[in-house]
Coordinates of C-alpha atoms in Angstrom, one line a residue:
M4 CA -73.0 148.0 95.5
K5 CA -73.3 149.4 92.0
K6 CA -71.6 152.6 93.2
T7 CA -68.7 150.5 94.6
K8 CA -68.3 148.7 91.2
K9 CA -68.3 152.0 89.4
I10 CA -65.5 153.3 91.6
I11 CA -63.4 150.2 91.1
L12 CA -63.9 150.3 87.3
V13 CA -62.9 154.0 87.1
T14 CA -59.9 153.3 89.2
V15 CA -58.8 150.4 87.0
L16 CA -59.2 152.6 83.9
I17 CA -57.2 155.4 85.4
L18 CA -54.4 153.0 86.4
A19 CA -54.4 151.4 82.9
L20 CA -54.2 154.9 81.3
L21 CA -51.4 155.9 83.6
G22 CA -49.6 152.7 82.8
G23 CA -50.0 153.2 79.1
L24 CA -48.7 156.8 79.4
G25 CA -45.8 155.6 81.5
G26 CA -44.8 152.8 79.1
G27 CA -45.2 155.1 76.1
G28 CA -43.2 157.8 77.8
Y29 CA -40.4 155.3 78.6
A30 CA -40.4 154.1 75.0
I31 CA -40.2 157.7 73.8
W32 CA -37.4 158.5 76.3
R33 CA -35.5 155.4 75.3
S34 CA -35.8 156.2 71.6
H35 CA -34.5 159.7 72.1
N36 CA -31.7 158.7 74.4
T37 CA -30.3 155.7 72.6
D38 CA -27.0 156.4 70.8
I39 CA -27.1 156.1 67.0
I40 CA -24.1 154.1 65.9
E41 CA -22.0 155.0 62.9
V42 CA -21.4 152.3 60.3
Y43 CA -18.8 152.3 57.5
P44 CA -18.6 150.6 54.1
V45 CA -16.4 147.5 54.2
S46 CA -14.9 148.7 50.9
N47 CA -13.5 151.8 52.8
L48 CA -12.0 149.6 55.6
M49 CA -10.6 146.6 53.7
T50 CA -7.4 146.1 51.9
E51 CA -6.6 143.7 49.0
Y52 CA -3.6 141.5 48.9
W53 CA -0.9 143.3 47.0
G54 CA 0.6 140.1 45.5
D55 CA -1.0 137.4 43.4
T56 CA 1.4 134.6 44.2
S57 CA 3.0 133.0 47.2
T58 CA 6.8 132.4 47.2
V59 CA 8.8 129.9 49.4
S60 CA 12.4 128.8 49.6
G61 CA 13.8 125.6 48.2
Q62 CA 17.0 123.7 47.6
I63 CA 18.3 121.3 45.0
T64 CA 18.7 118.1 47.0
S65 CA 19.9 115.6 44.5
G66 CA 20.8 115.3 40.8
K67 CA 22.9 113.7 38.1
V68 CA 26.0 115.9 38.7
Q69 CA 28.5 116.1 41.6
E70 CA 30.9 119.0 41.5
I71 CA 34.0 119.3 43.6
H72 CA 35.3 122.9 44.0
M73 CA 38.8 124.2 44.8
R74 CA 39.3 124.5 48.5
E75 CA 42.0 125.8 50.9
G76 CA 44.7 123.2 51.4
L77 CA 47.2 121.4 49.2
I78 CA 46.0 118.6 46.9
D79 CA 48.2 115.5 47.3
H80 CA 46.8 113.8 44.2
I81 CA 43.7 113.2 42.1
A82 CA 42.7 109.6 42.2
V83 CA 40.6 109.3 39.1
E84 CA 40.8 110.1 35.4
E85 CA 38.4 111.9 33.0
G86 CA 35.9 109.4 31.6
Q87 CA 36.4 106.9 34.4
S88 CA 33.2 105.3 35.9
V89 CA 32.9 105.6 39.7
K90 CA 30.6 104.2 42.3
K91 CA 29.3 106.1 45.4
G92 CA 32.1 106.1 48.0
D93 CA 35.0 105.8 45.6
V94 CA 37.9 108.1 46.3
L95 CA 38.1 111.0 43.8
L96 CA 41.0 113.0 45.2
V97 CA 43.3 113.3 48.3
Y98 CA 44.3 116.4 50.2
D99 CA 47.4 116.9 52.3
T100 CA 46.0 116.5 55.8
T101 CA 48.5 118.9 57.4
S102 CA 47.6 121.8 55.1
F103 CA 43.9 120.9 55.3
E104 CA 43.8 122.2 58.9
L105 CA 43.6 125.7 57.3
T106 CA 40.4 124.6 55.5
L107 CA 38.8 123.7 58.9
Q108 CA 39.8 127.1 60.3
A109 CA 38.2 128.8 57.3
D110 CA 35.1 126.7 57.7
E111 CA 34.8 127.8 61.4
A112 CA 35.3 131.5 60.4
R113 CA 32.5 131.3 57.7
I114 CA 30.2 129.6 60.2
G115 CA 30.8 132.4 62.8
V116 CA 30.2 135.1 60.2
M117 CA 26.9 133.5 59.0
E118 CA 25.6 133.1 62.6
N119 CA 26.4 136.7 63.3
N120 CA 24.6 137.8 60.2
I121 CA 21.5 135.8 61.1
K122 CA 21.5 137.3 64.6
K123 CA 21.7 140.8 63.1
A124 CA 18.8 140.1 60.7
N125 CA 16.7 138.7 63.6
D126 CA 17.5 141.9 65.6
D127 CA 16.3 144.0 62.7
I128 CA 13.1 142.1 62.6
A129 CA 12.6 142.6 66.3
R130 CA 13.3 146.3 65.9
Y131 CA 10.9 146.6 62.9
R132 CA 8.1 144.9 64.9
S133 CA 8.6 147.2 67.8
L134 CA 8.3 150.4 65.7
A135 CA 5.0 152.3 65.7
P136 CA 3.8 152.6 62.1
A137 CA 3.0 155.9 60.4
E138 CA -0.7 155.2 60.8
W139 CA -0.3 155.4 64.6
A140 CA 1.4 158.8 64.5
P141 CA -0.2 161.4 66.9
Q142 CA -2.5 163.6 65.0
P143 CA -1.9 167.4 65.0
T144 CA -4.2 169.6 67.1
E145 CA -4.7 173.3 67.4
E146 CA -5.2 175.4 70.5
T147 CA -6.8 178.8 70.7
I148 CA -5.2 181.1 73.3
D149 CA -7.2 184.1 74.6
H150 CA -4.8 186.9 75.4
G151 CA -7.6 188.9 77.0
P152 CA -8.9 192.4 76.1
L153 CA -6.2 195.0 75.3
S154 CA -5.3 197.1 78.3
F155 CA -2.6 199.6 79.0
N156 CA -0.5 200.7 82.0
S157 CA -0.3 204.5 82.5
V158 CA 2.1 204.3 85.5
I159 CA 4.4 201.4 86.1
D160 CA 5.5 201.3 89.7
V161 CA 6.7 198.6 92.1
G162 CA 3.9 196.1 92.5
T163 CA 2.2 197.0 89.2
P164 CA 0.9 193.7 87.7
S165 CA 2.3 192.7 84.4
Q166 CA 0.5 191.3 81.4
P167 CA 0.4 187.5 80.8
E168 CA 2.2 185.6 78.0
A169 CA 5.3 187.8 78.4
S170 CA 8.4 187.0 76.3
Y171 CA 10.5 188.3 79.1
D172 CA 10.0 188.3 82.9
M173 CA 7.4 191.1 82.7
L174 CA 5.3 192.7 80.0
F175 CA 3.7 196.1 80.1
R176 CA 1.6 197.6 77.3
C177 CA 1.8 201.4 77.2
Q178 CA 0.4 204.4 75.3
R179 CA 1.6 208.0 75.1
G180 CA 1.8 209.5 78.6
A181 CA 2.9 206.3 80.2
R182 CA 5.5 206.7 83.0
V183 CA 7.9 204.3 84.7
T184 CA 8.8 205.4 88.2
K185 CA 12.4 205.6 89.3
E186 CA 11.5 203.3 92.2
F187 CA 10.4 200.6 89.7
L188 CA 13.6 201.0 87.7
Q189 CA 15.7 200.7 90.9
W190 CA 13.8 197.7 91.9
L191 CA 14.2 196.1 88.4
R192 CA 18.0 196.7 88.8
S193 CA 18.1 195.1 92.2
S194 CA 16.0 192.1 91.2
G195 CA 18.0 191.4 88.0
L196 CA 14.8 190.8 86.0
T197 CA 13.9 191.9 82.4
A198 CA 10.9 193.9 81.5
E199 CA 9.4 194.7 78.1
F200 CA 7.5 197.9 77.6
Q201 CA 5.4 197.6 74.4
L202 CA 4.6 200.9 72.7
Y203 CA 1.1 201.3 71.3
E204 CA -0.9 203.9 69.5
E205 CA -4.5 202.9 69.9
D206 CA -4.6 199.2 69.1
T207 CA -1.4 199.0 67.1
M208 CA 2.1 198.2 68.5
Y209 CA 5.1 200.0 66.9
G210 CA 7.9 198.6 69.1
S211 CA 9.2 197.9 72.5
F212 CA 11.7 199.0 75.1
I213 CA 13.6 195.9 76.4
V214 CA 15.1 196.7 79.8
D215 CA 17.5 194.2 81.4
G216 CA 17.7 195.0 85.1
T217 CA 21.3 193.8 85.2
L218 CA 22.4 196.4 82.7
L219 CA 20.8 199.4 84.5
P220 CA 23.3 202.0 85.8
E221 CA 24.5 201.4 89.4
P222 CA 25.0 204.1 92.0
E223 CA 28.4 205.7 91.8
E224 CA 30.8 207.0 94.5
K225 CA 31.6 210.8 94.1
E226 CA 33.4 213.5 96.1
I227 CA 31.4 216.5 97.3
D228 CA 32.3 219.6 99.4
V229 CA 31.0 219.3 103.0
P230 CA 31.4 222.3 105.5
D231 CA 33.6 221.7 108.6
E232 CA 31.3 221.0 111.5
D233 CA 33.2 223.3 114.0
E234 CA 33.7 226.3 111.7
S235 CA 30.2 226.1 110.3
K236 CA 28.6 227.0 113.6
D237 CA 26.5 230.3 113.6
D238 CA 28.6 233.0 115.4
S239 CA 25.5 235.1 115.9
K240 CA 24.4 232.7 118.6
P241 CA 25.7 233.3 122.1
D242 CA 28.5 231.0 123.4
D243 CA 27.8 228.5 126.0
S244 CA 29.8 230.7 128.4
S245 CA 27.1 233.4 128.3
D246 CA 24.8 230.9 129.9
S247 CA 27.0 230.8 133.0
S248 CA 27.1 234.7 133.5
T249 CA 25.5 236.0 136.7
P250 CA 22.7 238.4 136.8
D251 CA 25.0 241.0 138.3
S252 CA 27.1 241.0 135.2
S253 CA 24.0 241.4 133.2
S254 CA 22.8 244.3 135.2
E255 CA 26.3 245.8 135.1
S256 CA 26.3 245.6 131.4
E257 CA 22.9 247.3 131.3
S258 CA 24.1 250.1 133.6
S259 CA 27.2 250.5 131.7
S260 CA 25.2 250.9 128.6
E261 CA 22.9 253.4 130.3
S262 CA 25.9 255.5 131.6
S263 CA 27.5 255.4 128.2
S264 CA 24.4 257.0 126.8
E265 CA 24.8 260.0 129.1
P266 CA 26.2 263.2 127.5
E267 CA 29.9 263.1 127.9
S268 CA 30.7 264.4 124.5
S269 CA 32.8 267.3 125.6
E270 CA 35.1 265.0 127.5
S271 CA 35.3 262.4 124.8
E272 CA 35.7 264.9 122.0
S273 CA 38.6 266.7 123.8
S274 CA 40.5 263.6 124.7
E275 CA 42.3 261.7 122.0
P276 CA 41.7 258.0 121.8
E277 CA 44.5 255.9 123.0
P278 CA 46.0 253.7 120.2
S279 CA 45.1 250.1 120.8
P280 CA 48.0 247.8 120.9
E281 CA 48.4 245.7 117.7
P282 CA 48.7 242.0 118.3
E283 CA 51.8 240.4 117.2
S284 CA 51.3 238.7 113.9
D285 CA 51.5 234.9 113.6
P286 CA 52.8 233.6 110.3
S287 CA 50.2 230.9 110.4
E288 CA 47.5 233.6 110.6
E289 CA 48.2 235.5 107.4
D290 CA 45.3 237.2 105.7
T291 CA 44.0 234.4 103.7
G292 CA 40.5 235.6 103.5
I293 CA 39.5 232.8 105.9
E294 CA 38.1 233.6 109.3
Q295 CA 40.6 232.7 112.0
P296 CA 39.6 231.4 115.4
G297 CA 38.9 234.2 117.9
S298 CA 38.4 236.9 115.3
S299 CA 35.6 239.3 116.1
V300 CA 32.3 239.2 114.1
G301 CA 32.0 241.8 111.4
A302 CA 35.7 242.4 111.2
G303 CA 35.7 241.5 107.5
P304 CA 34.6 238.9 104.9
R305 CA 34.1 235.5 106.6
F306 CA 35.0 232.2 104.7
V307 CA 34.5 228.6 106.1
Q308 CA 37.0 225.9 105.4
N309 CA 35.3 223.1 103.3
K310 CA 36.5 219.4 103.3
K311 CA 35.9 216.6 100.6
E312 CA 33.7 213.6 101.4
K313 CA 32.9 210.5 99.2
V314 CA 29.1 209.7 98.9
M315 CA 27.0 207.3 96.7
V316 CA 25.1 209.1 94.0
E317 CA 22.0 207.5 92.5
P318 CA 21.9 207.9 88.6
I319 CA 18.3 206.9 88.3
D320 CA 16.8 209.9 90.1
E321 CA 13.6 210.7 88.2
D322 CA 10.7 209.0 86.5
W323 CA 10.9 207.9 82.9
D324 CA 8.5 209.2 80.3
L325 CA 8.4 206.2 77.8
M326 CA 7.2 208.2 74.9
E327 CA 9.4 211.2 75.3
G328 CA 11.1 212.1 72.0
L329 CA 9.3 209.2 70.1
E330 CA 7.0 209.6 67.2
F331 CA 5.1 206.8 65.5
T332 CA 5.4 206.6 61.7
G333 CA 3.7 204.4 59.2
D334 CA 6.4 201.8 59.4
G335 CA 7.9 202.1 62.9
I336 CA 9.2 204.7 65.3
S337 CA 11.3 207.8 64.8
V338 CA 13.4 209.3 67.7
D339 CA 13.9 213.0 68.3
F340 CA 17.1 213.2 70.3
S341 CA 16.8 216.9 70.9
V342 CA 13.7 216.2 73.0
L343 CA 14.7 212.8 74.4
K344 CA 16.3 213.3 77.8
H345 CA 17.0 209.8 78.9
A346 CA 15.9 206.2 78.1
Y347 CA 16.8 202.8 79.4
G348 CA 17.3 199.5 77.8
Q349 CA 17.1 198.8 74.0
L350 CA 14.5 200.2 71.7
V351 CA 13.3 197.6 69.2
T352 CA 11.0 198.7 66.4
C353 CA 8.8 196.4 64.4
T354 CA 6.3 196.5 61.5
P355 CA 3.2 198.0 63.0
M356 CA 1.0 195.1 64.3
M357 CA -2.6 195.3 65.4
Y358 CA -3.4 193.6 68.7
E359 CA -4.9 190.1 68.2
R360 CA -6.8 188.9 71.2
Y361 CA -7.1 185.3 70.0
E362 CA -4.1 183.3 68.8
V363 CA -4.3 179.8 67.2
I364 CA -1.3 177.5 67.9
Y365 CA -0.8 174.3 66.1
H366 CA 0.7 171.2 68.0
D367 CA 2.1 168.3 66.0
N368 CA 1.9 166.2 69.2
M369 CA 5.0 164.2 68.1
P370 CA 7.3 163.0 71.0
A371 CA 10.6 164.8 71.4
N372 CA 12.7 161.8 70.2
P373 CA 10.5 159.4 68.2
G374 CA 13.5 157.6 66.7
E375 CA 12.3 155.4 63.8
N376 CA 8.7 155.4 65.0
Y377 CA 6.1 156.7 62.5
M378 CA 8.7 156.7 59.7
Y379 CA 7.2 153.7 57.9
T380 CA 3.7 152.6 57.1
K381 CA 2.4 149.2 58.2
K382 CA 2.9 147.9 54.7
E383 CA 6.4 149.2 54.5
L384 CA 7.3 147.6 57.9
A385 CA 5.7 144.3 56.7
E386 CA 7.8 144.4 53.5
M387 CA 11.0 145.1 55.5
I388 CA 10.3 142.2 57.8
L389 CA 9.6 139.9 54.9
E390 CA 12.8 141.0 53.2
R391 CA 14.8 140.2 56.4
Q392 CA 13.0 136.9 56.7
K393 CA 13.9 136.0 53.1
Q394 CA 17.5 136.8 54.0
I395 CA 17.4 134.7 57.1
V396 CA 16.0 131.8 55.2
S397 CA 18.8 132.0 52.7
M398 CA 21.4 132.4 55.4
Q399 CA 19.9 129.5 57.4
L400 CA 20.3 127.3 54.4
D401 CA 23.8 128.6 53.9
L402 CA 24.6 127.9 57.5
R403 CA 23.2 124.4 57.3
E404 CA 25.3 123.8 54.2
L405 CA 28.4 125.3 55.9
N406 CA 27.9 123.0 58.9
L407 CA 27.5 120.0 56.6
Q408 CA 30.6 120.9 54.7
Y409 CA 32.5 121.4 58.0
E410 CA 31.5 117.9 59.1
K411 CA 32.7 116.5 55.7
D412 CA 35.9 118.5 56.0
K413 CA 36.6 117.1 59.5
L414 CA 36.3 113.6 58.0
I415 CA 38.6 114.6 55.1
S416 CA 41.1 116.1 57.5
K417 CA 41.6 112.6 59.0
T418 CA 42.5 110.8 55.7
G419 CA 42.5 113.6 53.1
E420 CA 40.1 111.7 50.9
V421 CA 37.1 113.1 48.9
T422 CA 34.7 110.4 47.8
A423 CA 32.0 110.2 45.1
E424 CA 28.4 110.9 46.3
I425 CA 26.7 109.4 43.2
D426 CA 27.2 106.6 40.7
G427 CA 28.4 108.0 37.4
V428 CA 31.3 109.0 35.1
V429 CA 34.0 111.5 35.7
S430 CA 33.1 114.2 33.2
A431 CA 35.7 116.8 33.8
I432 CA 39.0 117.4 35.7
G433 CA 40.6 120.8 36.0
D434 CA 44.2 121.8 36.5
P435 CA 44.7 122.8 40.2
A436 CA 47.5 125.1 39.3
K437 CA 45.3 127.2 37.0
L438 CA 42.2 127.3 39.3
V439 CA 41.2 129.6 42.1
A440 CA 38.9 129.1 45.1
N441 CA 35.4 127.9 44.3
D442 CA 36.2 127.0 40.6
V443 CA 35.0 123.5 39.6
L444 CA 37.9 121.1 40.0
L445 CA 36.2 117.8 39.3
S446 CA 32.7 116.7 38.0
V447 CA 30.9 113.4 38.1
K448 CA 27.9 113.0 35.8
G449 CA 25.3 110.5 36.9
A450 CA 22.1 109.0 35.5
E451 CA 19.6 110.2 38.0
S452 CA 17.4 113.3 37.4
Y453 CA 17.6 116.5 39.5
S454 CA 15.2 116.9 42.4
M455 CA 14.4 119.7 44.8
T456 CA 12.7 120.3 48.1
A457 CA 10.4 123.3 48.9
F458 CA 9.3 124.3 52.4
V459 CA 5.5 125.2 52.3
S460 CA 3.5 126.7 55.1
E461 CA 0.5 124.8 56.5
S462 CA -2.0 127.4 55.3
S463 CA -0.6 127.1 51.7
L464 CA -0.7 123.3 51.5
K465 CA -4.2 123.5 50.1
D466 CA -2.7 124.9 46.9
V467 CA -0.1 122.1 46.6
Q468 CA -1.0 118.5 45.5
P469 CA 1.1 115.8 43.9
G470 CA 1.2 116.5 40.2
E471 CA 1.1 120.3 40.7
T472 CA 3.8 122.3 39.0
F473 CA 6.2 124.7 40.7
S474 CA 8.0 127.6 38.9
V475 CA 11.6 127.6 40.2
F476 CA 14.5 130.0 39.9
A477 CA 18.0 128.7 41.0
Y478 CA 20.2 131.5 42.4
E479 CA 23.6 130.1 41.8
S480 CA 23.0 128.6 38.3
G481 CA 20.7 131.5 37.3
M482 CA 18.4 129.0 35.7
S483 CA 14.5 129.1 35.6
F484 CA 12.7 125.9 35.2
T485 CA 9.6 124.0 36.3
A486 CA 9.3 121.1 38.8
T487 CA 6.5 118.6 39.4
V488 CA 5.4 117.8 43.0
S489 CA 6.1 114.1 43.8
E490 CA 5.7 113.9 47.6
I491 CA 4.5 116.0 50.5
E492 CA 5.9 115.1 53.9
T493 CA 3.6 115.0 56.9
T494 CA 6.1 116.0 59.5
P495 CA 6.9 119.8 59.8
V496 CA 10.4 121.2 59.9
E497 CA 11.7 123.7 62.4
G498 CA 12.3 127.4 61.5
Y499 CA 10.7 130.0 59.3
Y500 CA 11.2 129.0 55.6
A501 CA 8.6 131.0 53.7
W502 CA 7.5 134.5 53.0
G503 CA 4.3 136.0 51.5
P504 CA 0.8 135.9 52.9
G505 CA 1.3 132.9 55.2
N506 CA 0.6 133.1 58.9
P507 CA 4.1 133.4 60.5
N508 CA 2.9 131.1 63.3
S509 CA 2.2 128.3 60.8
S510 CA 4.3 125.1 60.6
F511 CA 6.2 124.4 57.4
Y512 CA 6.4 121.1 55.5
P513 CA 8.9 119.7 53.0
V514 CA 7.5 119.2 49.6
H515 CA 9.6 117.2 47.1
A516 CA 9.5 117.8 43.3
S517 CA 11.3 116.5 40.2
V518 CA 12.9 119.0 37.7
D519 CA 11.0 118.6 34.4
D520 CA 13.8 119.7 32.0
P521 CA 16.4 116.9 31.7
D522 CA 19.0 119.2 30.1
V523 CA 19.1 121.9 32.7
Q524 CA 22.4 122.1 34.5
L525 CA 22.1 122.7 38.3
T526 CA 24.3 122.2 41.4
I527 CA 23.3 120.0 44.3
G528 CA 22.8 122.1 47.4
E529 CA 22.1 125.4 45.6
Y530 CA 19.1 127.5 46.8
C531 CA 16.0 128.3 44.9
E532 CA 12.9 130.6 44.9
V533 CA 9.8 128.5 44.4
T534 CA 6.5 130.1 43.3
L535 CA 3.5 128.1 44.4
P536 CA 0.5 127.5 42.2
Q537 CA -2.2 130.1 43.0
S538 CA -5.6 129.1 44.2
N539 CA -8.6 130.7 42.5
E540 CA -10.5 130.8 45.8
G541 CA -11.4 134.3 46.9
G542 CA -9.8 136.1 44.0
G543 CA -7.6 138.9 45.3
G544 CA -9.0 138.4 48.8
L545 CA -10.9 140.7 51.2
F546 CA -8.7 141.6 54.2
L547 CA -9.9 143.5 57.3
P548 CA -7.6 144.9 60.1
R549 CA -7.5 142.3 62.9
Y550 CA -8.6 144.9 65.5
M551 CA -12.0 145.2 63.7
I552 CA -12.7 141.5 64.3
R553 CA -13.9 140.3 67.7
K554 CA -14.2 136.8 69.0
D555 CA -16.4 134.9 71.4
D556 CA -17.1 131.3 72.2
S557 CA -18.9 130.9 68.8
G558 CA -16.1 132.3 66.7
S559 CA -15.0 135.5 65.0
Y560 CA -17.6 138.2 64.3
V561 CA -18.2 141.8 63.3
M562 CA -21.1 144.2 64.1
K563 CA -22.9 144.5 60.7
R564 CA -25.8 146.8 59.6
D565 CA -28.8 144.7 58.7
E566 CA -31.7 145.3 56.2
N567 CA -33.6 147.2 59.0
E568 CA -30.6 149.5 59.5
R569 CA -30.0 148.0 62.9
L570 CA -26.8 146.4 64.2
K571 CA -26.5 142.6 64.3
K572 CA -23.6 140.3 65.2
Q573 CA -22.3 138.7 62.0
Y574 CA -20.0 135.7 62.3
V575 CA -17.2 135.4 59.7
R576 CA -14.7 132.8 58.6
T577 CA -11.1 134.0 58.5
G578 CA -8.3 132.7 56.5
R579 CA -4.7 134.0 55.9
M580 CA -3.1 136.7 57.8
L581 CA -1.5 139.4 55.7
W582 CA 1.6 141.5 57.0
G583 CA 0.7 140.4 60.6
D584 CA -2.2 142.9 60.8
Y585 CA -5.0 141.8 58.3
Y586 CA -7.2 138.7 58.3
E587 CA -8.6 137.4 55.1
I588 CA -12.4 137.2 55.3
M589 CA -13.4 133.9 53.6
A590 CA -17.2 134.0 54.3
G591 CA -19.9 136.0 56.1
L592 CA -19.1 139.5 54.8
S593 CA -18.9 141.3 51.5
V594 CA -17.6 144.6 50.2
E595 CA -21.2 145.9 50.0
D596 CA -21.8 145.5 53.7
E597 CA -21.4 148.2 56.4
I598 CA -19.9 147.5 59.9
A599 CA -19.4 149.5 63.1
F600 CA -16.1 150.4 64.7
P601 CA -14.8 151.1 67.3
Y602 CA -16.6 148.9 69.7
G603 CA -18.0 150.0 73.0
K604 CA -21.0 149.6 75.4
T605 CA -23.3 151.3 72.9
V606 CA -22.3 149.1 70.0
R607 CA -24.8 146.3 70.6
E608 CA -27.3 144.3 68.6
G609 CA -30.4 146.2 67.7
A610 CA -28.8 149.6 68.0
E611 CA -29.9 152.2 65.5
T612 CA -27.3 153.0 62.8
K613 CA -26.3 155.9 60.5
H614 CA -24.0 155.9 57.5
A615 CA -20.5 157.4 57.6
D616 CA -17.7 157.1 55.1
Y617 CA -14.8 156.6 57.6
P618 CA -14.2 156.3 61.3
S619 CA -13.1 159.5 63.1
Y620 CA -10.3 157.7 65.1

């Protein structure tokens, strides 16, 4: 029993030891296989707002002066006198209704031009927003090309493999003694390809032969002398007729030969030879030195009649020694034409270049036709968009004023009457004969102060309270003045009426203010630039790119390095959006912190971190 207990105890101890080793091994493995996440200082990733104020548009909505300007159309008569008191609705002057139709046509034309300008500005904004900023431009890369070890061709024949990376169809590197076969040159001609034969001495190139197959000499047709087939037969051979002779004739010939060899000299010597009859001469068979048909062999010199025949002659009829007649000098190649027999193509010399096996090529990776992409930075695009938005605001206000004027003019066209809009006194009347379009024709001065309306985004309303002071610049009058906020409407207006750091998706609210200076002279309806009071909250502001901020059900967060140099999820409170790409960090993060980016599966809470200055993306 004791022995059994001992065995059980030992087994438990062994299992515990193995378990400990296994757990420890797993922990060691995990510690060595967990990715270490780079974190970067917030100060290197953030941007600060480049402006200290927020500017919105405004308009002078009421005041103590009504001005009537010269318009198209004939004036029938002016119904008031200078210094006369008038009430709102009193007739001030009367136009000729017939000629005033021209005024309505001019109003319609101005409205059409303004609408077209607004459309163009909106198209520009859409184009700017579609452009890729300079920060997104593809980064240049470099590529190393291995041209392989230097090797040479001693004989270039049909089927000889060429070197890679050829500038032409084929490339052959050659040293002294290299030979190009005539078969290769003929094949190059028939294929119409181009070959480059680089000329080397050891590992240095001095030049090349560039041979264009289409320029190689073609076979030529030439006339040569060819013997006549009938006359060129060998007369020493027996005729075909001898083959048909009988054996008897053969033996007779032999016996005749034997009998002629017997001694008959006395008889032959005593008898004179009979003269052989001369054949009649034929004019066509004069002694031309040419053997005539039927003449006996050995009768005299024998000439054969030749005839001309056209044949194709191949001009490339021998191999080409590439280095024949060439000498390498310190700065190129010299040619000894007394040695050079023939060469093909064009000899191109170069500054002696040593062979480089590895070549580094740089790629800018830019698309072939980027258009306006990558031309502007994010900030520049944002400024361009804001500038167009300012123009649109001004043009929208102009368009609204033109439409109001058009509606007034339609009423005037019925009766021709222009009425007073305020209670007051006629302060000035001009001479229509001496005025031009848009000059002030008639003024009515009232007792009420000027007021204006500014259009403020929802995110900026926190900086605007009744009693706050606006700084205002009036475009038409060229006057700068201050105005005190009197009322903030709770119903937003349609359209985009502000520029600056406001979120473009915000609503805009009318804010009414009274002009502080009683002596400033303004015009009802003119447009203004209104500078809002600046909040002290957040100073210049800490802005992070929006792609560095993640969201979950609990809110916005970043992955921050904690005091143990581990990652943790840090929730932040965001505020304004700047240029459409940066969120203001109101709380939860400071410039001394370090955060991780980009995010991935390895970027998780508890991950080990290491410091880096900037991301490598």
